[in-house]
Coordinates of C-alpha atoms in Angstrom, one line a residue:
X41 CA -26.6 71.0 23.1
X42 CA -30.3 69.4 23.1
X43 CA -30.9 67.1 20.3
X44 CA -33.4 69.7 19.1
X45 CA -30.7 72.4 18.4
X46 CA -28.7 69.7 17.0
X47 CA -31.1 69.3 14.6
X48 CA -31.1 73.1 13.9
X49 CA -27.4 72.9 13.8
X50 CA -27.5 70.4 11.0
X51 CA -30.4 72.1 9.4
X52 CA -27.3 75.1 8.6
X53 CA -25.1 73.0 6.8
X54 CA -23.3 71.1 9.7
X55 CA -22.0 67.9 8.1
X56 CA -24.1 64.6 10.6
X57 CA -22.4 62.8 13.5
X58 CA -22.0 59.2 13.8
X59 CA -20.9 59.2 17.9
X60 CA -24.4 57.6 18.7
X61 CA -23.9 55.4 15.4
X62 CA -20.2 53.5 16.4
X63 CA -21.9 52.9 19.4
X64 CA -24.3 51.4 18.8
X65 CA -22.4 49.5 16.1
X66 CA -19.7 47.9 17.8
X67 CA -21.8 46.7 20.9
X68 CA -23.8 44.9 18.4
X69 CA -20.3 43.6 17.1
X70 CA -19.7 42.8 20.3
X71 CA -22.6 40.5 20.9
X72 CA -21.8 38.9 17.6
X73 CA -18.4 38.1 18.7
X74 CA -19.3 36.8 21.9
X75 CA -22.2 34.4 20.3
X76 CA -19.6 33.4 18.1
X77 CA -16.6 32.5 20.5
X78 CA -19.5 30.7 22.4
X79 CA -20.6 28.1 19.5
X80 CA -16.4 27.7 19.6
X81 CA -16.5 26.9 23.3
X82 CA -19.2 24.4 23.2
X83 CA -18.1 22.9 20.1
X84 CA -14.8 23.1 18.8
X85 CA -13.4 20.2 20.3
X86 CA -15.7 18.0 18.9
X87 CA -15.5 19.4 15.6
X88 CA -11.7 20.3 14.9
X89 CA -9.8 19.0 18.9
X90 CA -7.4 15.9 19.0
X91 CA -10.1 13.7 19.2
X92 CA -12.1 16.0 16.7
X93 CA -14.3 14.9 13.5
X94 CA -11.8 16.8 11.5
X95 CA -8.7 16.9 13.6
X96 CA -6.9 20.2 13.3
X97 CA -3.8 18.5 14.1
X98 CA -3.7 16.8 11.0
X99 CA -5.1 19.4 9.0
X100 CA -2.3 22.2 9.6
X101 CA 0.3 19.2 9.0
X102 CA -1.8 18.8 5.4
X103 CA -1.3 22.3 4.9
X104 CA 2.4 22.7 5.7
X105 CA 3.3 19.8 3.5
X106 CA 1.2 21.2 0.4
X107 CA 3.3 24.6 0.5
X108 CA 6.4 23.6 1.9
X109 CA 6.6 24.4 5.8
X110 CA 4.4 25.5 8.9
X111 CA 5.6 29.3 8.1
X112 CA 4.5 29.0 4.7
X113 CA 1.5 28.1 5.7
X114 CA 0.7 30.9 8.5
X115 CA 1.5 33.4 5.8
X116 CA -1.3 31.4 4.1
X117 CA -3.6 31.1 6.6
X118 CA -2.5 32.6 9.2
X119 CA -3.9 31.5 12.9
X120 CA -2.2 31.6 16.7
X121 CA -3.0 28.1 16.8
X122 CA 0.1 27.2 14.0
X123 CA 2.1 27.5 17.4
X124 CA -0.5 24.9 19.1
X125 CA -3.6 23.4 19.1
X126 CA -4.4 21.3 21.9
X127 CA -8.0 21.3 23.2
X128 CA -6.6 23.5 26.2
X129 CA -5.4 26.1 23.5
X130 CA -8.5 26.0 21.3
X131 CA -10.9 26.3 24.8
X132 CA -8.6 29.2 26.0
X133 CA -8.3 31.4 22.6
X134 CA -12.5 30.6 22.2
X135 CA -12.5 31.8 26.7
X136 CA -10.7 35.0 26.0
X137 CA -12.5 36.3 23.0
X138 CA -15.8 35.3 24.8
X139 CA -14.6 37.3 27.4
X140 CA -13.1 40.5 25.3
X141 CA -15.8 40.4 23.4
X142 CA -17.8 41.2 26.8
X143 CA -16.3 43.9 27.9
X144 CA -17.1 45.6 24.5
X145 CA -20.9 44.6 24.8
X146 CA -20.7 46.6 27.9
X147 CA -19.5 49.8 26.2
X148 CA -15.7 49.6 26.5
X149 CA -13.5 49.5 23.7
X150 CA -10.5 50.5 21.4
X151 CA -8.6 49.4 18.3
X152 CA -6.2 47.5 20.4
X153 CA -9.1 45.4 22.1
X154 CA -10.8 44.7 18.8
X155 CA -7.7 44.2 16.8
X156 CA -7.2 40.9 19.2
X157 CA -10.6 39.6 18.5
X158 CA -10.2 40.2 14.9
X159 CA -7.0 37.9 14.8
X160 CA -8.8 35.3 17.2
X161 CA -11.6 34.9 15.2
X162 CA -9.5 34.8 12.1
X163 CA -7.4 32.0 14.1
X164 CA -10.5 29.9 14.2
X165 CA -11.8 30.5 10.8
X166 CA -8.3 29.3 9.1
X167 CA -7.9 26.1 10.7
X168 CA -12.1 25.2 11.3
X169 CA -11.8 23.8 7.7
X170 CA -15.5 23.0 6.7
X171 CA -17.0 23.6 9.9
X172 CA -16.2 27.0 9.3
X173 CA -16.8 27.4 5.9
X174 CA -19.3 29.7 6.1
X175 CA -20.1 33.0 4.3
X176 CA -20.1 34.9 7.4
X177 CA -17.2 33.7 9.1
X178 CA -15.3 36.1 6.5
X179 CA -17.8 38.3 6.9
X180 CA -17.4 39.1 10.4
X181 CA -13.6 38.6 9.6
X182 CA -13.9 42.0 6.9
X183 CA -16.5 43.9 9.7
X184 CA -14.3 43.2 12.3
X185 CA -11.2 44.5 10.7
X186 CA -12.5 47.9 9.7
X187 CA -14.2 48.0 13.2
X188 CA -10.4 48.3 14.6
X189 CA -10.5 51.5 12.7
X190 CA -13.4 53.1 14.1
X191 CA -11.6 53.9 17.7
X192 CA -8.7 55.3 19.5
X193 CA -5.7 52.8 20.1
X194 CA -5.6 52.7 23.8
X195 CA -9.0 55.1 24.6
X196 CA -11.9 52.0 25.6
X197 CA -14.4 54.8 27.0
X198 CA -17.9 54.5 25.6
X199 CA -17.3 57.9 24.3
X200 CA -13.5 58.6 23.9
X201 CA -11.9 62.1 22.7
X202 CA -12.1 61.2 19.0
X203 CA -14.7 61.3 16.7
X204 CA -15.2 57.8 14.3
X205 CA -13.3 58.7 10.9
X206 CA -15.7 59.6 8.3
X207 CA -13.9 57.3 5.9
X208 CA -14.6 53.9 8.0
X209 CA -18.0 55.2 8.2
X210 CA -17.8 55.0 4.1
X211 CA -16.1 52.0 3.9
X212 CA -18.8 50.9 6.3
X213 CA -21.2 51.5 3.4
X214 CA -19.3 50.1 0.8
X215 CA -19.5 46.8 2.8
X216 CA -23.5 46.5 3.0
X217 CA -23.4 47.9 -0.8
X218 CA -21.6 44.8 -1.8
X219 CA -23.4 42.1 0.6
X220 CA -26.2 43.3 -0.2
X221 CA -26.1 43.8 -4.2
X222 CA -24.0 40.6 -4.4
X223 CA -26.9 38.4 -2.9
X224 CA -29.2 40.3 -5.0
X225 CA -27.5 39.7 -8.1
X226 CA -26.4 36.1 -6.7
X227 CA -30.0 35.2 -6.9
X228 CA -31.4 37.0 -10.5
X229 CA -28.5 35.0 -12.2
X230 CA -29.1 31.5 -10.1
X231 CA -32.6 30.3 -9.9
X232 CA -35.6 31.0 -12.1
X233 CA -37.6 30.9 -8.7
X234 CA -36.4 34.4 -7.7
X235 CA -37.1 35.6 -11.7
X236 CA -40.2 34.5 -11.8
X237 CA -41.3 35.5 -7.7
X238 CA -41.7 32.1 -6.7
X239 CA -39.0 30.9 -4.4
X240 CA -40.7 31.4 -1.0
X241 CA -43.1 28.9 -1.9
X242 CA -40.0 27.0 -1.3
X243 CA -37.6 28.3 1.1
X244 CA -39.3 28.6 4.0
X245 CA -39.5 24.6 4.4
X246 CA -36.2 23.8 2.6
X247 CA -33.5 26.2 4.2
X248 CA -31.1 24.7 6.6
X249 CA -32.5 25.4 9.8
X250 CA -36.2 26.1 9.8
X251 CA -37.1 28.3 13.3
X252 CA -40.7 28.1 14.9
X253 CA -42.7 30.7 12.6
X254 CA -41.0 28.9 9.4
X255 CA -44.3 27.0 9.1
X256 CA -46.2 29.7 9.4
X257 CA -44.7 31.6 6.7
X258 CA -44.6 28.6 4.6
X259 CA -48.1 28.1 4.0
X260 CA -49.3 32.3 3.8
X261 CA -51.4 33.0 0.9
X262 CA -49.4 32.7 -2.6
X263 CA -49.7 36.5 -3.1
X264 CA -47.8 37.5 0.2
X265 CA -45.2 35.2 -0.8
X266 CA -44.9 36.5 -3.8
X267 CA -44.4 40.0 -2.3
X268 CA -41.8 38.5 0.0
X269 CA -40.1 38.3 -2.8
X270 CA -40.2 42.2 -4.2
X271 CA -39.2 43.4 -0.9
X272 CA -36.0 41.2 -1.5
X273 CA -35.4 43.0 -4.6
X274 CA -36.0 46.5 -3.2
X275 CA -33.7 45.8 -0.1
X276 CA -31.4 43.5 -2.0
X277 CA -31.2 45.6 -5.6
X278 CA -32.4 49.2 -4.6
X279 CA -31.5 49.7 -1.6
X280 CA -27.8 49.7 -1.5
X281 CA -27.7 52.0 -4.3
X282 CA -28.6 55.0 -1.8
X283 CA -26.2 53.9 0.5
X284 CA -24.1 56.5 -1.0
X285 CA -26.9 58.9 -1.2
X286 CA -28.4 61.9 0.1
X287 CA -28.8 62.3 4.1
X288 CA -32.9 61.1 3.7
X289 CA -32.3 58.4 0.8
X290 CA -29.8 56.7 3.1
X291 CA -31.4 56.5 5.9
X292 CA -34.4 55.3 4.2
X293 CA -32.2 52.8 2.7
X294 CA -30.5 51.6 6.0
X295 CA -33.8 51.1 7.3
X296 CA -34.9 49.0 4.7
X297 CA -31.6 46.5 4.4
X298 CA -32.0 46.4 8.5
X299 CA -35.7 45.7 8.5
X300 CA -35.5 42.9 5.7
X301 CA -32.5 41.4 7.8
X302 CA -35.1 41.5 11.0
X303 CA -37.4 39.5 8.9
X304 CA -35.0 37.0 7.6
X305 CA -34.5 36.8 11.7
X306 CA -37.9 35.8 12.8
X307 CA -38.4 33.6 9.8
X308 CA -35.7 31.0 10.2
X309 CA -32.1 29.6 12.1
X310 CA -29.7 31.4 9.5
X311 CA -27.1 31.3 12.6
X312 CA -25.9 35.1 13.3
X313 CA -25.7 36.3 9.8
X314 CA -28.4 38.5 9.5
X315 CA -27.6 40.3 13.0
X316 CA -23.9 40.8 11.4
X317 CA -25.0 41.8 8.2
X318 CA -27.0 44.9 10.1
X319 CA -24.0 45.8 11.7
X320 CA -22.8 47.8 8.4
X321 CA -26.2 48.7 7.6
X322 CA -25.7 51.0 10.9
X323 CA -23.3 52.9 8.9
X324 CA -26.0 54.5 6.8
X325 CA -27.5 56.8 10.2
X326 CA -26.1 59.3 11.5
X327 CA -26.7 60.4 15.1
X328 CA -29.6 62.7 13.9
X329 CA -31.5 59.0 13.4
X330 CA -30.7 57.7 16.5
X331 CA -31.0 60.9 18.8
X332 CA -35.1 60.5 17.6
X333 CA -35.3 56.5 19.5
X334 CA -32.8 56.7 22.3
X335 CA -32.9 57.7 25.7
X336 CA -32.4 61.5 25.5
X337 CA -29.9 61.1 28.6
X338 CA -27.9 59.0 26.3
X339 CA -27.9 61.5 23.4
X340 CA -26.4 64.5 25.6
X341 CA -23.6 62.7 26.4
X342 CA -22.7 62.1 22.5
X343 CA -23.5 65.7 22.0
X344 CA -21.1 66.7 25.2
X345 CA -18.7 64.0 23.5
X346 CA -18.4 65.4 20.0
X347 CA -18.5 69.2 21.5
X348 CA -15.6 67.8 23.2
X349 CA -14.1 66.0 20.8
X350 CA -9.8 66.6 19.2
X351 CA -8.6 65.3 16.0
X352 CA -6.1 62.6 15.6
X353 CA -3.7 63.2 12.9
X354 CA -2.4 59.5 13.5
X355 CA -6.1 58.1 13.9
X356 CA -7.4 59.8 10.4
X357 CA -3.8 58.7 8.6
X358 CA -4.5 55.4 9.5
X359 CA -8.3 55.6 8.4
X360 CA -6.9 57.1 4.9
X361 CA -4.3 54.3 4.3
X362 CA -6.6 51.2 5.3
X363 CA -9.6 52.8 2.5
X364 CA -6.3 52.8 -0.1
X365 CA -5.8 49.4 1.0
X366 CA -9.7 48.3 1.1
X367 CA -9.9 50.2 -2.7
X368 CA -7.2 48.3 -4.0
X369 CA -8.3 44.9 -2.3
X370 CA -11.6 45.9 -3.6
X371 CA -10.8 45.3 -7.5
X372 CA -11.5 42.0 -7.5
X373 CA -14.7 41.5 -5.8
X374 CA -16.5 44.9 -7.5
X375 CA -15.5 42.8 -10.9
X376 CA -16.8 40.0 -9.5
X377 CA -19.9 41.7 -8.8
X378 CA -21.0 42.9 -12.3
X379 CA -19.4 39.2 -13.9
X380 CA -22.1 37.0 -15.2
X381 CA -19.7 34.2 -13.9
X382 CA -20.2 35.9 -10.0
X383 CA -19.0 33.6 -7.4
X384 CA -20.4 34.6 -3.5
X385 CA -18.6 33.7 -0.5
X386 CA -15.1 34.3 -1.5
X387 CA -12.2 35.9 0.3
X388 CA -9.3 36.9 -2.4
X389 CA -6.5 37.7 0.3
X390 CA -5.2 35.7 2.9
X391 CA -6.6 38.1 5.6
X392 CA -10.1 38.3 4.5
X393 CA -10.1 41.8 4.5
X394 CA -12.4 42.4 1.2
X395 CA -14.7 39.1 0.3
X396 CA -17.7 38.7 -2.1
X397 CA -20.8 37.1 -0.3
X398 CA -24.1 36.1 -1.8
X399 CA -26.5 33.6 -0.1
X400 CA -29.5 31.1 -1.7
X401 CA -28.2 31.7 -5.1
X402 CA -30.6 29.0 -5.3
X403 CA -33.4 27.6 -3.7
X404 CA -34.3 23.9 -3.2
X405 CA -37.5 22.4 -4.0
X406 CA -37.5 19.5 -1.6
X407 CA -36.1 19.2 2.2
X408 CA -33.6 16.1 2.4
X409 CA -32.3 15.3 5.8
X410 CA -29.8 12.3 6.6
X411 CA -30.9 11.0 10.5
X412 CA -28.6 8.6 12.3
X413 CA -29.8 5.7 13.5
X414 CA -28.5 2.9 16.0
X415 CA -29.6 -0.4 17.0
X416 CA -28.5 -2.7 19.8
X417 CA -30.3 -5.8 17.5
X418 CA -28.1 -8.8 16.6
X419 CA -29.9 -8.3 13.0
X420 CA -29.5 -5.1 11.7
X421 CA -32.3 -5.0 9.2
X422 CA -34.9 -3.0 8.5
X423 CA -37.3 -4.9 10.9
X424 CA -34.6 -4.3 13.9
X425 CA -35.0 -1.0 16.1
X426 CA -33.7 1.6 15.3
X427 CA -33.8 4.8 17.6
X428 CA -32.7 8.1 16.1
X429 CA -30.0 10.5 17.2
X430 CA -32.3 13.8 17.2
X431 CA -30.3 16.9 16.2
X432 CA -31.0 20.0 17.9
X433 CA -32.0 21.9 15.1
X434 CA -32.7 19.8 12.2
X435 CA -36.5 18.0 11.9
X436 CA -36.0 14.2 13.0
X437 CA -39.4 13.6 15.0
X438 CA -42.5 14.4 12.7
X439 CA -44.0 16.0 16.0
X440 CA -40.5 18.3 16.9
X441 CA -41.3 21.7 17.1
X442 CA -38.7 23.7 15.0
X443 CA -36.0 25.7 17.6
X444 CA -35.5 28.7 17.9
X445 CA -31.1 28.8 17.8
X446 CA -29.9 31.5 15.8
X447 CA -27.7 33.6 16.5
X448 CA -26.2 30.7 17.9
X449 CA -25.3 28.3 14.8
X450 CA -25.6 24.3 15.5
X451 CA -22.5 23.8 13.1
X452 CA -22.6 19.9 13.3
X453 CA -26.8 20.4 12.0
X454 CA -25.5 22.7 9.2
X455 CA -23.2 20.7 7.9
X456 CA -25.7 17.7 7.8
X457 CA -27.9 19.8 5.8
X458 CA -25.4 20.3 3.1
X459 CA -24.5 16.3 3.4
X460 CA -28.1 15.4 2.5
X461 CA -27.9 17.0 -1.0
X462 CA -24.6 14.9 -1.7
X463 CA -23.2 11.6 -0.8
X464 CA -21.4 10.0 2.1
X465 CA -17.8 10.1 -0.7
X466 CA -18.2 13.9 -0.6
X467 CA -18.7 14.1 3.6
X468 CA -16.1 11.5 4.3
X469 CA -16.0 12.5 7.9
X470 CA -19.2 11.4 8.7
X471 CA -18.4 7.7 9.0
X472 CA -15.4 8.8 11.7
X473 CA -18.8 10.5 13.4
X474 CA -20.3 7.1 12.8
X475 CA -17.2 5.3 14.5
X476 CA -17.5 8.1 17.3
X477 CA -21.1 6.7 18.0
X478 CA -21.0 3.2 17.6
X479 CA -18.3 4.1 20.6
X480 CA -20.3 6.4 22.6
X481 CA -18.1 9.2 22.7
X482 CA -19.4 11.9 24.9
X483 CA -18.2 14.7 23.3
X484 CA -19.5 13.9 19.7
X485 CA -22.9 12.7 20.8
X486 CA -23.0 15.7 23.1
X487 CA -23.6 17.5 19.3
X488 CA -27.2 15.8 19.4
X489 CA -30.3 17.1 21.4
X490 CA -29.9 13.3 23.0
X491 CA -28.5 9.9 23.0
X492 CA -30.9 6.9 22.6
X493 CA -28.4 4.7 24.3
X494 CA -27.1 6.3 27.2
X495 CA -25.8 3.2 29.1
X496 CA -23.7 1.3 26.2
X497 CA -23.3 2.1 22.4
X498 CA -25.1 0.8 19.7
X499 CA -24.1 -2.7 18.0
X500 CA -24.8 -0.9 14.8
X501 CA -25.2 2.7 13.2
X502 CA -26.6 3.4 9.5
X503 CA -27.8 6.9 7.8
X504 CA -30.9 7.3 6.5
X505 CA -32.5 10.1 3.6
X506 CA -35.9 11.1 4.3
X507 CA -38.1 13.8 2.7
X508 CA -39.5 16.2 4.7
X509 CA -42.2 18.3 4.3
X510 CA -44.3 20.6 6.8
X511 CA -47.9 19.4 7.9
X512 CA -50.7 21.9 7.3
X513 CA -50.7 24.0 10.6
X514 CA -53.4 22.4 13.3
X515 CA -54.0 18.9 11.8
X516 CA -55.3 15.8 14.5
X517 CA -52.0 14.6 15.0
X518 CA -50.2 17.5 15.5
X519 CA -47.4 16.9 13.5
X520 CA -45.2 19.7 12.1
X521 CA -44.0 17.1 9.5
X522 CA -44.8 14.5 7.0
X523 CA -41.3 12.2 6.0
X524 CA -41.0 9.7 3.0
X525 CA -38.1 7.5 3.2
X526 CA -35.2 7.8 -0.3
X527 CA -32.8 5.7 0.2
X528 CA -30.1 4.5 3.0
X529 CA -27.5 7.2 3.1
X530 CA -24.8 4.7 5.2
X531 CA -25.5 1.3 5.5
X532 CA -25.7 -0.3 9.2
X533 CA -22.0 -0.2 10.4
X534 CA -19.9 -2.4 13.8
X535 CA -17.6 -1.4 15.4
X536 CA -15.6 -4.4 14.2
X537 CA -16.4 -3.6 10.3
X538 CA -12.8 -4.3 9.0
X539 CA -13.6 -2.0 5.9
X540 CA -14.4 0.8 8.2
X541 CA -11.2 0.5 10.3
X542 CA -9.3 0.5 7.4
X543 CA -10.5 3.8 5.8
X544 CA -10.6 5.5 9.1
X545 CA -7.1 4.6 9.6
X546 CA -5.6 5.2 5.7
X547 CA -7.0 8.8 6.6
X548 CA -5.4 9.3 9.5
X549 CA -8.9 9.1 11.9
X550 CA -7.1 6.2 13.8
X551 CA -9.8 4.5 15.5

């Protein structure tokens, strides 16, 4: 069949095929897994190895001992790496789902396949304690376990013998319903900003990583801002109520929630959330949508696929059992929804399968940032000099172009972000990353964009809080930022501090 009598086809009453839509879904999901597993291979050692900032050595035994025994707690949280967790076994889990995760960017898959990056990626999330923290580590955790669903057990082919189950495709929906309402309602109840239209006079400049075009958007005229803000609500509040909706409604609405998701893209580093929050949005086209923007070549062999096609008693059991499962699961999180007491970023079962999620509940009105500093000065006053350890994402140099690094998420910079709002007592590992620099070690300083002392470490490293703020676009100096200093975040640290050897050691960082 042409995609013209297709179109004729559905036009007398055939129910829409979503062939062209899982395929296009899980290669994105795909790509997302594979940026993923990479930010694990370049960093997890640093962050969570033997050597680590948080060791996840001494984490799991943390765990065990708080319930009562290592199987106690993988039935808790459960992770491959309970039964080892050298830096070989965290590189080779983080190698294999890079590479899985391939092979379904290139068009082959089944449940099988994507049930093993599911559990990887779970693996990591359970065990990367604050590192991975993240609302869309559980996130990608729920997509990628209804994903599983979506295909034949053993069948990779681009286009295998079974069509996707219309219930994953719902339960598809009923994900981007709740991301998307959650982080609506997140923000009416949070911050008067959003209530009153003014947050992205803020935002812009204060979110965690800003990208190149963040200044840009920062200083548009009040007005567009302000209508920044509206299209929130409509693809935030309105939107995911026709996710449910007639044929035209929903695709109107997935088009919307994908195209305020692109935006959120080009106007900041928010790592690969927004590309794995359009991943469920997919879910609300149908192959009639995409049969109108892809290459015609490509759309006759879904049509010549779903002619084709054979049901699978097993495969649409299955998809009926997992929505009982997901409806149940799903009790909690709907209540927490409509609760004026709505927490976001929660999981409420030990496999993350159904999670709320919200982000920028509220929005800050000044951009803190704690910059490291070392000095090879006998003195370590304020007159010494002091070189900074640049970050690869956050501002340090007032003439530092923002990066552009999402989908790939600088976990060490995000982190850092969050620190800058609190104390060093509520980010106690950052004096073991102090310890780690006054020592040079490669692997931690390999976490900045550089290291001012290259040939021996520092005598001393402190922590400063500055202010940041953008510079008005094409000024003399061209500066992107202006910086006020607050206060010393860490004061100037040796390597032979005795109070600094102590803690590391009573927490079990033994220098």
């Amino acid at each position: 069949m042409t995609s013209e009598s297709s179109e004729a086809t559905r036009a007398l009453g055939t129910p829409p095929t979503y062939w062209l839509t899982r395929f296009v879904l899980l290669r994105l999901l795909g790509a997302i897994y594979a940026m993923a597993f990479l930010v694990a291979i370049n960093q997890i050692v640093p962050l969570i190895g033997a050597n680590g900032l948080l060791p996840v050595g001494l984490y799991l035994k943390q765990v065990s001992a708080a319930l009562g025994s290592d199987s106690a707690g993988f039935l808790r949280l459960p992770s491959v790496f309970w039964f080892g967790h050298s830096d070989a076994a965290l590189l080779t889990a983080a190698w294999i789902g890079f590479v899985l995760s391939c092979v379904v960017v290139a068009g082959f898959t089944n449940a099988l396949l994507l049930a093993v990056l599911w559990f990887l990626y779970m693996s990591f999330v359970h065990v990367g304690q604050e590192w991975y923290g993240y609302g869309w580590e559980i996130q990608l955790l729920e997509t990628g376990f209804l994903a599983i669903f979506l295909c034949p057990l053993l069948d990779m082919r681009p286009f295998p013998r079974y069509a996707p189950p219309m219930p994953i495709i719902v339960l598809f929906r009923w994900l981007i319903f709740r991301i998307m309402l959650g982080a609506g309602l997140i923000k009416v109840r949070g911050d008067e900003v959003w209530r009153n239209s003014t947050a992205l006079f803020y935002h812009f400049e204060t979110q965690p990583i800003p990208g190149p075009l963040s200044r840009w958007f920062h200083f548009m005229p009040r007005i567009m801002l302000k209508i920044g803000v509206w299209f929130n609500w409509l693809a935030e509040l309105a939107a995911p109520l026709f996710a449910f909706g007639p044929r035209f409604a929903r695709h109107v609405a997935g088009v919307v929630m994908i195209l305020f998701q692109l935006n959120l893209i080009v106007s900041g580093n928010l790592s690969f959330l927004n590309w794995l929050t359009i991943v469920p949005a997919l879910a609300c086209l149908d192959d009639g949508f995409w049969s109108r923007i892809l290459p015609s070549w490509f759309v006759r062999k879904a049509e010549v696929a779903a002619a084709n096609a054979e049901e699978s008693k097993p495969m649409l059991v299955t998809a009926w059992v997992v929505t009982a499962l997901i409806t149940v699961l799903s009790i909690q999180p709907a209540l927490n929804i409509v609760s004026p007491g709505q927490i976001m970023n929660t999981s409420f079962d030990p496999l993350d399968l159904v999670n709320t999620y919200g982000a920028f509940g509220s929005v800050g009105r000044e951009r803190l940032n704690v910059v490291f500093e070392g000095t090879d000065d006998d003195n370590p006053s304020d007159q010494a000099n002091w070189q900074p350890y640049r970050y690869k994402g956050l501002p340090v140099l007032l003439d530092q172009q923002p990066p552009q690094v999402a989908p790939y998420q600088l976990r060490l910079d995000w982190q850092m972000w969050f620190a800058s709002m609190a104390s060093v007592n509520e980010y106690p590992w950052t004096l073991n990353l102090v310890w780690k620099l006054l020592h040079n070690d490669p692997k931690i300083v390999g976490l900045f964009a550089d290291n001012p002392f290259p040939h021996k470490p520092p005598r001393y490293i402190r922590a400063v809080l500055y202010r940041y703020r953008f510079a008005e676009p094409n000024n003399r100096q061209g500066l992107w930022w202006h910086r006020e200093l607050v206060s010393m975040w860490i004061p100037p640290l040796s390597a032979n501090n005795p109070q600094l050897v102590e803690y590391l050691k009573s927490i079990g960082w033994t220098p």
